PDB file of C-alpha atoms in Angstrom:
ATOM      1  CA  MET A   1     130.529 -44.373  59.255  1.00 48.00           C
ATOM      2  CA  ASP A   2     134.176 -43.337  59.299  1.00 51.00           C
ATOM      3  CA  SER A   3     134.542 -39.649  58.427  1.00 55.00           C
ATOM      4  CA  VAL A   4     137.407 -40.439  56.025  1.00 54.00           C
ATOM      5  CA  SER A   5     135.030 -42.571  53.961  1.00 61.00           C
ATOM      6  CA  ILE A   6     132.502 -39.728  53.876  1.00 65.00           C
ATOM      7  CA  ILE A   7     135.125 -37.323  52.565  1.00 63.00           C
ATOM      8  CA  PHE A   8     136.071 -39.504  49.591  1.00 65.00           C
ATOM      9  CA  LEU A   9     132.537 -40.265  48.411  1.00 70.00           C
ATOM     10  CA  ASN A  10     132.860 -37.136  46.237  1.00 67.00           C
ATOM     11  CA  PHE A  11     136.381 -37.812  44.955  1.00 70.00           C
ATOM     12  CA  LEU A  12     136.289 -36.362  41.425  1.00 78.00           C
ATOM     13  CA  VAL A  13     139.962 -36.297  40.392  1.00 77.00           C
ATOM     14  CA  LEU A  14     139.355 -37.937  37.005  1.00 80.00           C
ATOM     15  CA  ASP A  15     136.469 -35.595  36.230  1.00 82.00           C
ATOM     16  CA  PHE A  16     138.577 -32.512  36.980  1.00 79.00           C
ATOM     17  CA  LEU A  17     141.461 -33.951  34.949  1.00 82.00           C
ATOM     18  CA  ILE A  18     139.250 -34.247  31.895  1.00 84.00           C
ATOM     19  CA  LEU A  19     137.776 -30.801  32.477  1.00 79.00           C
ATOM     20  CA  ASN A  20     141.324 -29.407  32.456  1.00 78.00           C
ATOM     21  CA  CYS A  21     142.810 -31.234  29.487  1.00 83.00           C
ATOM     22  CA  GLY A  22     140.032 -32.981  27.547  1.00 85.00           C
ATOM     23  CA  ARG A  23     139.736 -30.167  25.015  1.00 85.00           C
ATOM     24  CA  ASP A  24     143.500 -29.869  24.410  1.00 86.00           C
ATOM     25  CA  PHE A  25     143.907 -33.646  24.143  1.00 88.00           C
ATOM     26  CA  GLY A  26     141.137 -33.854  21.569  1.00 90.00           C
ATOM     27  CA  ASN A  27     142.533 -30.903  19.660  1.00 89.00           C
ATOM     28  CA  ILE A  28     146.044 -32.342  19.242  1.00 88.00           C
ATOM     29  CA  ASN A  29     144.569 -35.669  18.123  1.00 90.00           C
ATOM     30  CA  GLY A  30     142.515 -34.266  15.292  1.00 90.00           C
ATOM     31  CA  VAL A  31     139.074 -33.880  16.868  1.00 91.00           C
ATOM     32  CA  LYS A  32     137.304 -31.090  14.993  1.00 92.00           C
ATOM     33  CA  GLN A  33     137.163 -27.716  16.715  1.00 91.00           C
ATOM     34  CA  ILE A  34     133.443 -27.456  16.071  1.00 92.00           C
ATOM     35  CA  SER A  35     132.882 -30.813  17.804  1.00 91.00           C
ATOM     36  CA  LEU A  36     134.866 -29.699  20.851  1.00 91.00           C
ATOM     37  CA  TYR A  37     133.000 -26.391  20.867  1.00 91.00           C
ATOM     38  CA  ILE A  38     129.618 -28.137  20.792  1.00 91.00           C
ATOM     39  CA  ALA A  39     130.771 -30.512  23.545  1.00 91.00           C
ATOM     40  CA  GLY A  40     131.749 -27.507  25.653  1.00 88.00           C
ATOM     41  CA  LEU A  41     128.346 -25.901  25.123  1.00 90.00           C
ATOM     42  CA  LEU A  42     126.527 -29.112  25.962  1.00 93.00           C
ATOM     43  CA  PHE A  43     128.645 -29.957  29.004  1.00 90.00           C
ATOM     44  CA  ASN A  44     126.887 -27.714  31.534  1.00 88.00           C
ATOM     45  CA  LEU A  45     123.477 -28.421  30.018  1.00 92.00           C
ATOM     46  CA  VAL A  46     123.983 -32.176  30.266  1.00 93.00           C
ATOM     47  CA  ASN A  47     125.379 -31.781  33.771  1.00 90.00           C
ATOM     48  CA  GLY A  48     122.285 -29.896  34.932  1.00 90.00           C
ATOM     49  CA  LEU A  49     119.721 -32.119  33.230  1.00 92.00           C
ATOM     50  CA  SER A  50     121.447 -35.257  34.463  1.00 91.00           C
ATOM     51  CA  ARG A  51     120.783 -34.171  38.057  1.00 90.00           C
ATOM     52  CA  LEU A  52     117.061 -34.488  37.405  1.00 89.00           C
ATOM     53  CA  PHE A  53     117.678 -37.946  35.967  1.00 90.00           C
ATOM     54  CA  TRP A  54     119.785 -39.095  38.943  1.00 90.00           C
ATOM     55  CA  GLY A  55     117.268 -37.622  41.379  1.00 87.00           C
ATOM     56  CA  PHE A  56     114.523 -39.655  39.714  1.00 89.00           C
ATOM     57  CA  LEU A  57     116.631 -42.819  39.906  1.00 90.00           C
ATOM     58  CA  LEU A  58     117.402 -42.168  43.575  1.00 88.00           C
ATOM     59  CA  ASP A  59     113.669 -42.460  44.295  1.00 85.00           C
ATOM     60  CA  LYS A  60     113.663 -45.880  42.638  1.00 86.00           C
ATOM     61  CA  LEU A  61     117.056 -47.389  43.500  1.00 84.00           C
ATOM     62  CA  LYS A  62     119.466 -47.499  46.428  1.00 84.00           C
ATOM     63  CA  PHE A  63     122.175 -44.852  46.719  1.00 84.00           C
ATOM     64  CA  LYS A  64     125.053 -47.339  46.652  1.00 86.00           C
ATOM     65  CA  LYS A  65     123.856 -48.886  43.398  1.00 88.00           C
ATOM     66  CA  LEU A  66     123.732 -45.482  41.738  1.00 90.00           C
ATOM     67  CA  MET A  67     127.118 -44.364  43.063  1.00 88.00           C
ATOM     68  CA  PHE A  68     128.683 -47.670  42.029  1.00 90.00           C
ATOM     69  CA  LEU A  69     127.297 -47.097  38.526  1.00 91.00           C
ATOM     70  CA  ILE A  70     128.707 -43.558  38.439  1.00 91.00           C
ATOM     71  CA  THR A  71     132.130 -44.694  39.648  1.00 90.00           C
ATOM     72  CA  ILE A  72     132.309 -47.601  37.199  1.00 92.00           C
ATOM     73  CA  LEU A  73     131.444 -45.204  34.363  1.00 92.00           C
ATOM     74  CA  GLU A  74     134.248 -42.902  35.524  1.00 90.00           C
ATOM     75  CA  ILE A  75     136.718 -45.795  35.556  1.00 91.00           C
ATOM     76  CA  ILE A  76     135.664 -46.849  32.047  1.00 92.00           C
ATOM     77  CA  VAL A  77     136.198 -43.301  30.778  1.00 91.00           C
ATOM     78  CA  GLY A  78     139.565 -43.043  32.542  1.00 90.00           C
ATOM     79  CA  PHE A  79     140.920 -46.235  31.019  1.00 91.00           C
ATOM     80  CA  SER A  80     139.473 -45.781  27.520  1.00 93.00           C
ATOM     81  CA  LEU A  81     139.570 -42.050  26.719  1.00 92.00           C
ATOM     82  CA  TYR A  82     143.153 -42.097  25.438  1.00 91.00           C
ATOM     83  CA  PHE A  83     142.478 -44.976  23.068  1.00 93.00           C
ATOM     84  CA  ILE A  84     139.190 -43.815  21.526  1.00 94.00           C
ATOM     85  CA  VAL A  85     140.145 -40.200  20.796  1.00 93.00           C
ATOM     86  CA  LYS A  86     140.467 -40.990  17.073  1.00 91.00           C
ATOM     87  CA  ILE A  87     136.795 -42.009  17.050  1.00 93.00           C
ATOM     88  CA  GLU A  88     135.401 -38.508  17.343  1.00 93.00           C
ATOM     89  CA  VAL A  89     131.786 -39.327  18.148  1.00 94.00           C
ATOM     90  CA  ILE A  90     132.707 -41.726  20.963  1.00 95.00           C
ATOM     91  CA  TYR A  91     135.249 -39.233  22.320  1.00 94.00           C
ATOM     92  CA  ILE A  92     132.596 -36.498  22.549  1.00 94.00           C
ATOM     93  CA  ILE A  93     130.153 -38.957  24.132  1.00 94.00           C
ATOM     94  CA  GLU A  94     132.717 -39.849  26.809  1.00 93.00           C
ATOM     95  CA  LEU A  95     133.336 -36.158  27.543  1.00 92.00           C
ATOM     96  CA  LEU A  96     129.606 -35.681  28.059  1.00 93.00           C
ATOM     97  CA  LEU A  97     129.529 -38.860  30.143  1.00 93.00           C
ATOM     98  CA  VAL A  98     131.894 -37.081  32.539  1.00 91.00           C
ATOM     99  CA  ALA A  99     129.313 -34.284  32.845  1.00 91.00           C
ATOM    100  CA  ILE A 100     126.649 -36.874  33.678  1.00 93.00           C
ATOM    101  CA  CYS A 101     128.884 -38.460  36.330  1.00 90.00           C
ATOM    102  CA  ILE A 102     129.646 -35.100  37.955  1.00 88.00           C
ATOM    103  CA  GLY A 103     125.930 -34.287  38.018  1.00 88.00           C
ATOM    104  CA  GLY A 104     125.175 -37.637  39.626  1.00 88.00           C
ATOM    105  CA  SER A 105     127.874 -37.406  42.299  1.00 85.00           C
ATOM    106  CA  LEU A 106     126.858 -33.896  43.332  1.00 82.00           C
ATOM    107  CA  SER A 107     123.098 -34.475  43.317  1.00 85.00           C
ATOM    108  CA  ILE A 108     122.477 -37.788  45.102  1.00 85.00           C
ATOM    109  CA  LEU A 109     124.810 -37.441  48.077  1.00 81.00           C
ATOM    110  CA  SER A 110     123.007 -34.583  49.798  1.00 80.00           C
ATOM    111  CA  PRO A 111     119.533 -36.208  50.096  1.00 83.00           C
ATOM    112  CA  THR A 112     121.185 -39.490  51.119  1.00 80.00           C
ATOM    113  CA  PHE A 113     123.042 -37.801  53.966  1.00 78.00           C
ATOM    114  CA  VAL A 114     119.815 -36.148  55.133  1.00 80.00           C
ATOM    115  CA  GLU A 115     118.107 -39.541  55.132  1.00 79.00           C
ATOM    116  CA  ILE A 116     120.887 -41.135  57.188  1.00 76.00           C
ATOM    117  CA  TYR A 117     121.963 -38.303  59.485  1.00 75.00           C
ATOM    118  CA  GLY A 118     118.712 -36.369  59.634  1.00 76.00           C
ATOM    119  CA  LEU A 119     117.809 -32.818  58.661  1.00 76.00           C
ATOM    120  CA  PHE A 120     119.844 -31.395  61.518  1.00 75.00           C
ATOM    121  CA  LEU A 121     123.253 -33.040  60.908  1.00 76.00           C
ATOM    122  CA  GLY A 122     122.909 -34.230  57.312  1.00 74.00           C
ATOM    123  CA  PRO A 123     123.797 -30.935  55.575  1.00 74.00           C
ATOM    124  CA  GLU A 124     126.726 -30.341  57.941  1.00 74.00           C
ATOM    125  CA  ILE A 125     128.197 -33.793  57.339  1.00 74.00           C
ATOM    126  CA  TYR A 126     127.659 -33.400  53.591  1.00 74.00           C
ATOM    127  CA  GLY A 127     130.011 -30.424  53.848  1.00 75.00           C
ATOM    128  CA  LEU A 128     132.840 -32.885  54.543  1.00 74.00           C
ATOM    129  CA  THR A 129     132.666 -33.996  50.917  1.00 74.00           C
ATOM    130  CA  GLY A 130     133.751 -30.493  49.959  1.00 75.00           C
ATOM    131  CA  ILE A 131     137.235 -31.530  51.089  1.00 78.00           C
ATOM    132  CA  SER A 132     137.436 -34.192  48.368  1.00 75.00           C
ATOM    133  CA  ILE A 133     136.056 -31.785  45.756  1.00 77.00           C
ATOM    134  CA  SER A 134     138.729 -29.217  46.627  1.00 79.00           C
ATOM    135  CA  LEU A 135     141.387 -31.938  46.662  1.00 78.00           C
ATOM    136  CA  SER A 136     140.218 -33.145  43.253  1.00 77.00           C
ATOM    137  CA  GLY A 137     140.423 -29.658  41.809  1.00 78.00           C
ATOM    138  CA  PHE A 138     143.965 -29.335  43.148  1.00 79.00           C
ATOM    139  CA  LEU A 139     145.241 -32.741  42.041  1.00 78.00           C
ATOM    140  CA  GLY A 140     143.954 -32.429  38.480  1.00 74.00           C
ATOM    141  CA  PRO A 141     146.302 -29.642  37.308  1.00 75.00           C
ATOM    142  CA  VAL A 142     149.145 -31.037  39.468  1.00 78.00           C
ATOM    143  CA  LEU A 143     148.957 -34.445  37.750  1.00 78.00           C
ATOM    144  CA  ILE A 144     148.846 -32.800  34.328  1.00 75.00           C
ATOM    145  CA  SER A 145     151.980 -30.800  35.167  1.00 76.00           C
ATOM    146  CA  LEU A 146     153.838 -33.814  36.571  1.00 75.00           C
ATOM    147  CA  MET A 147     153.008 -36.013  33.585  1.00 74.00           C
ATOM    148  CA  ALA A 148     153.871 -33.343  30.990  1.00 70.00           C
ATOM    149  CA  LYS A 149     157.533 -34.442  30.817  1.00 72.00           C
ATOM    150  CA  PHE A 150     156.617 -37.984  29.723  1.00 72.00           C
ATOM    151  CA  GLU A 151     156.107 -38.969  26.101  1.00 67.00           C
ATOM    152  CA  TYR A 152     152.721 -40.554  26.770  1.00 68.00           C
ATOM    153  CA  ASN A 153     151.721 -37.942  29.302  1.00 80.00           C
ATOM    154  CA  TYR A 154     147.988 -37.999  28.552  1.00 84.00           C
ATOM    155  CA  LEU A 155     147.882 -41.783  28.747  1.00 86.00           C
ATOM    156  CA  TYR A 156     149.488 -41.790  32.189  1.00 84.00           C
ATOM    157  CA  THR A 157     147.315 -38.910  33.343  1.00 83.00           C
ATOM    158  CA  PHE A 158     144.045 -40.607  32.392  1.00 86.00           C
ATOM    159  CA  LEU A 159     145.129 -43.982  33.755  1.00 86.00           C
ATOM    160  CA  ILE A 160     146.109 -42.438  37.105  1.00 84.00           C
ATOM    161  CA  GLY A 161     142.806 -40.559  37.198  1.00 83.00           C
ATOM    162  CA  GLY A 162     140.870 -43.747  36.507  1.00 85.00           C
ATOM    163  CA  GLY A 163     142.928 -45.614  39.089  1.00 84.00           C
ATOM    164  CA  LEU A 164     142.179 -43.005  41.728  1.00 82.00           C
ATOM    165  CA  CYS A 165     138.484 -43.764  41.266  1.00 85.00           C
ATOM    166  CA  VAL A 166     139.228 -46.936  43.224  1.00 84.00           C
ATOM    167  CA  ILE A 167     139.499 -44.704  46.299  1.00 82.00           C
ATOM    168  CA  LYS A 168     135.880 -43.698  45.786  1.00 82.00           C
ATOM    169  CA  LEU A 169     134.908 -47.365  45.372  1.00 85.00           C
ATOM    170  CA  ILE A 170     136.554 -48.249  48.689  1.00 85.00           C
ATOM    171  CA  ALA A 171     134.790 -45.361  50.425  1.00 81.00           C
ATOM    172  CA  LEU A 172     131.532 -46.552  48.906  1.00 83.00           C
ATOM    173  CA  ILE A 173     132.034 -50.111  50.140  1.00 83.00           C
ATOM    174  CA  LEU A 174     132.509 -48.765  53.681  1.00 81.00           C
ATOM    175  CA  PHE A 175     129.361 -46.657  53.428  1.00 75.00           C
ATOM    176  CA  ASP A 176     126.293 -48.078  55.209  1.00 73.00           C
ATOM    177  CA  GLU A 177     123.203 -46.537  53.655  1.00 69.00           C
ATOM    178  CA  ASN A 178     120.806 -48.578  55.804  1.00 68.00           C
ATOM    179  CA  GLU A 179     122.006 -47.378  59.194  1.00 62.00           C
ATOM    180  CA  LYS A 180     120.107 -44.378  60.551  1.00 60.00           C
ATOM    181  CA  MET A 181     122.612 -42.280  62.464  1.00 59.00           C
ATOM    182  CA  TYR A 182     120.319 -39.869  64.302  1.00 55.00           C
ATOM    183  CA  ASP A 183     117.873 -40.158  67.177  1.00 56.00           C
ATOM    184  CA  ASP A 184     114.196 -39.505  66.429  1.00 52.00           C
ATOM    185  CA  ASN A 185     113.779 -38.380  70.022  1.00 51.00           C
ATOM    186  CA  ASN A 186     116.355 -35.597  69.706  1.00 55.00           C
ATOM    187  CA  ASP A 187     114.428 -32.332  70.255  1.00 48.00           C
ATOM    188  CA  ALA A 188     116.470 -30.337  67.762  1.00 53.00           C
ATOM    189  CA  GLN A 189     116.017 -32.992  65.109  1.00 52.00           C
ATOM    190  CA  LYS A 190     112.299 -33.281  65.814  1.00 52.00           C
ATOM    191  CA  LYS A 191     111.841 -29.534  65.532  1.00 51.00           C
ATOM    192  CA  ILE A 192     113.492 -29.409  62.125  1.00 51.00           C
ATOM    193  CA  ASN A 193     111.449 -32.388  60.961  1.00 54.00           C
ATOM    194  CA  TYR A 194     108.256 -30.616  61.971  1.00 49.00           C
ATOM    195  CA  GLU A 195     109.307 -27.356  60.330  1.00 53.00           C
ATOM    196  CA  MET A 196     110.214 -29.102  57.086  1.00 51.00           C
ATOM    197  CA  ALA A 197     106.817 -30.815  57.159  1.00 51.00           C
ATOM    198  CA  ASP A 198     105.200 -27.377  57.630  1.00 53.00           C
ATOM    199  CA  THR A 199     103.531 -28.387  60.874  1.00 49.00           C
ATOM    200  CA  THR A 200     103.514 -26.871  64.304  1.00 48.00           C
ATOM    201  CA  PHE A 201     106.206 -28.117  66.657  1.00 44.00           C
ATOM    202  CA  PRO A 202     104.501 -29.455  69.796  1.00 51.00           C
ATOM    203  CA  VAL A 203     105.474 -27.506  72.875  1.00 49.00           C
ATOM    204  CA  ASP A 204     105.835 -29.264  76.193  1.00 50.00           C
ATOM    205  CA  GLU A 205     103.372 -27.427  78.495  1.00 51.00           C
ATOM    206  CA  ASN A 206     105.290 -28.597  81.554  1.00 53.00           C
ATOM    207  CA  GLU A 207     108.347 -26.531  80.575  1.00 47.00           C
TER     208      GLU A 207
END
């Protein structure tokens, strides 16, 4: 698979946008402080617990189906958050939905890469997605700053964030989860497979 596609499988611009301004946006639109405080407390808890949930689903369903679901949820949040802020309960639910999406994106990619690229290369290639995470963290505050001069700055910010999720969808379409990209006969790969299985690596007596 093209390395550019790998990089953008963890493109979390919208998620970082909401992490940066979700509280302030809710506050200026009349969402109760106690509700925002509770949402903040629950955010990390929901994020962590959701990883168990996504891991369970990954055993039952294909990776692409799960990542498509996560990305569609992100797009829905991006295009609706501005309009539902007056409905406090739904607004808090959508904030927590972002936590669930972040947990899903960060938890199902790593085992999928190991399955496709093997135990030897999988973790190294997964590191490429760190580029998109760093880029997301950078673009979030930048977009907020650029949109601040507009009257409907939060609307534009959320819509752009939701639109950028399309980049992740394109990367996902290009991703082939059924193609095994490593050679079972590779000695280094075989050794790691044996070690992970807690068995003795067979030594060639002719060496």
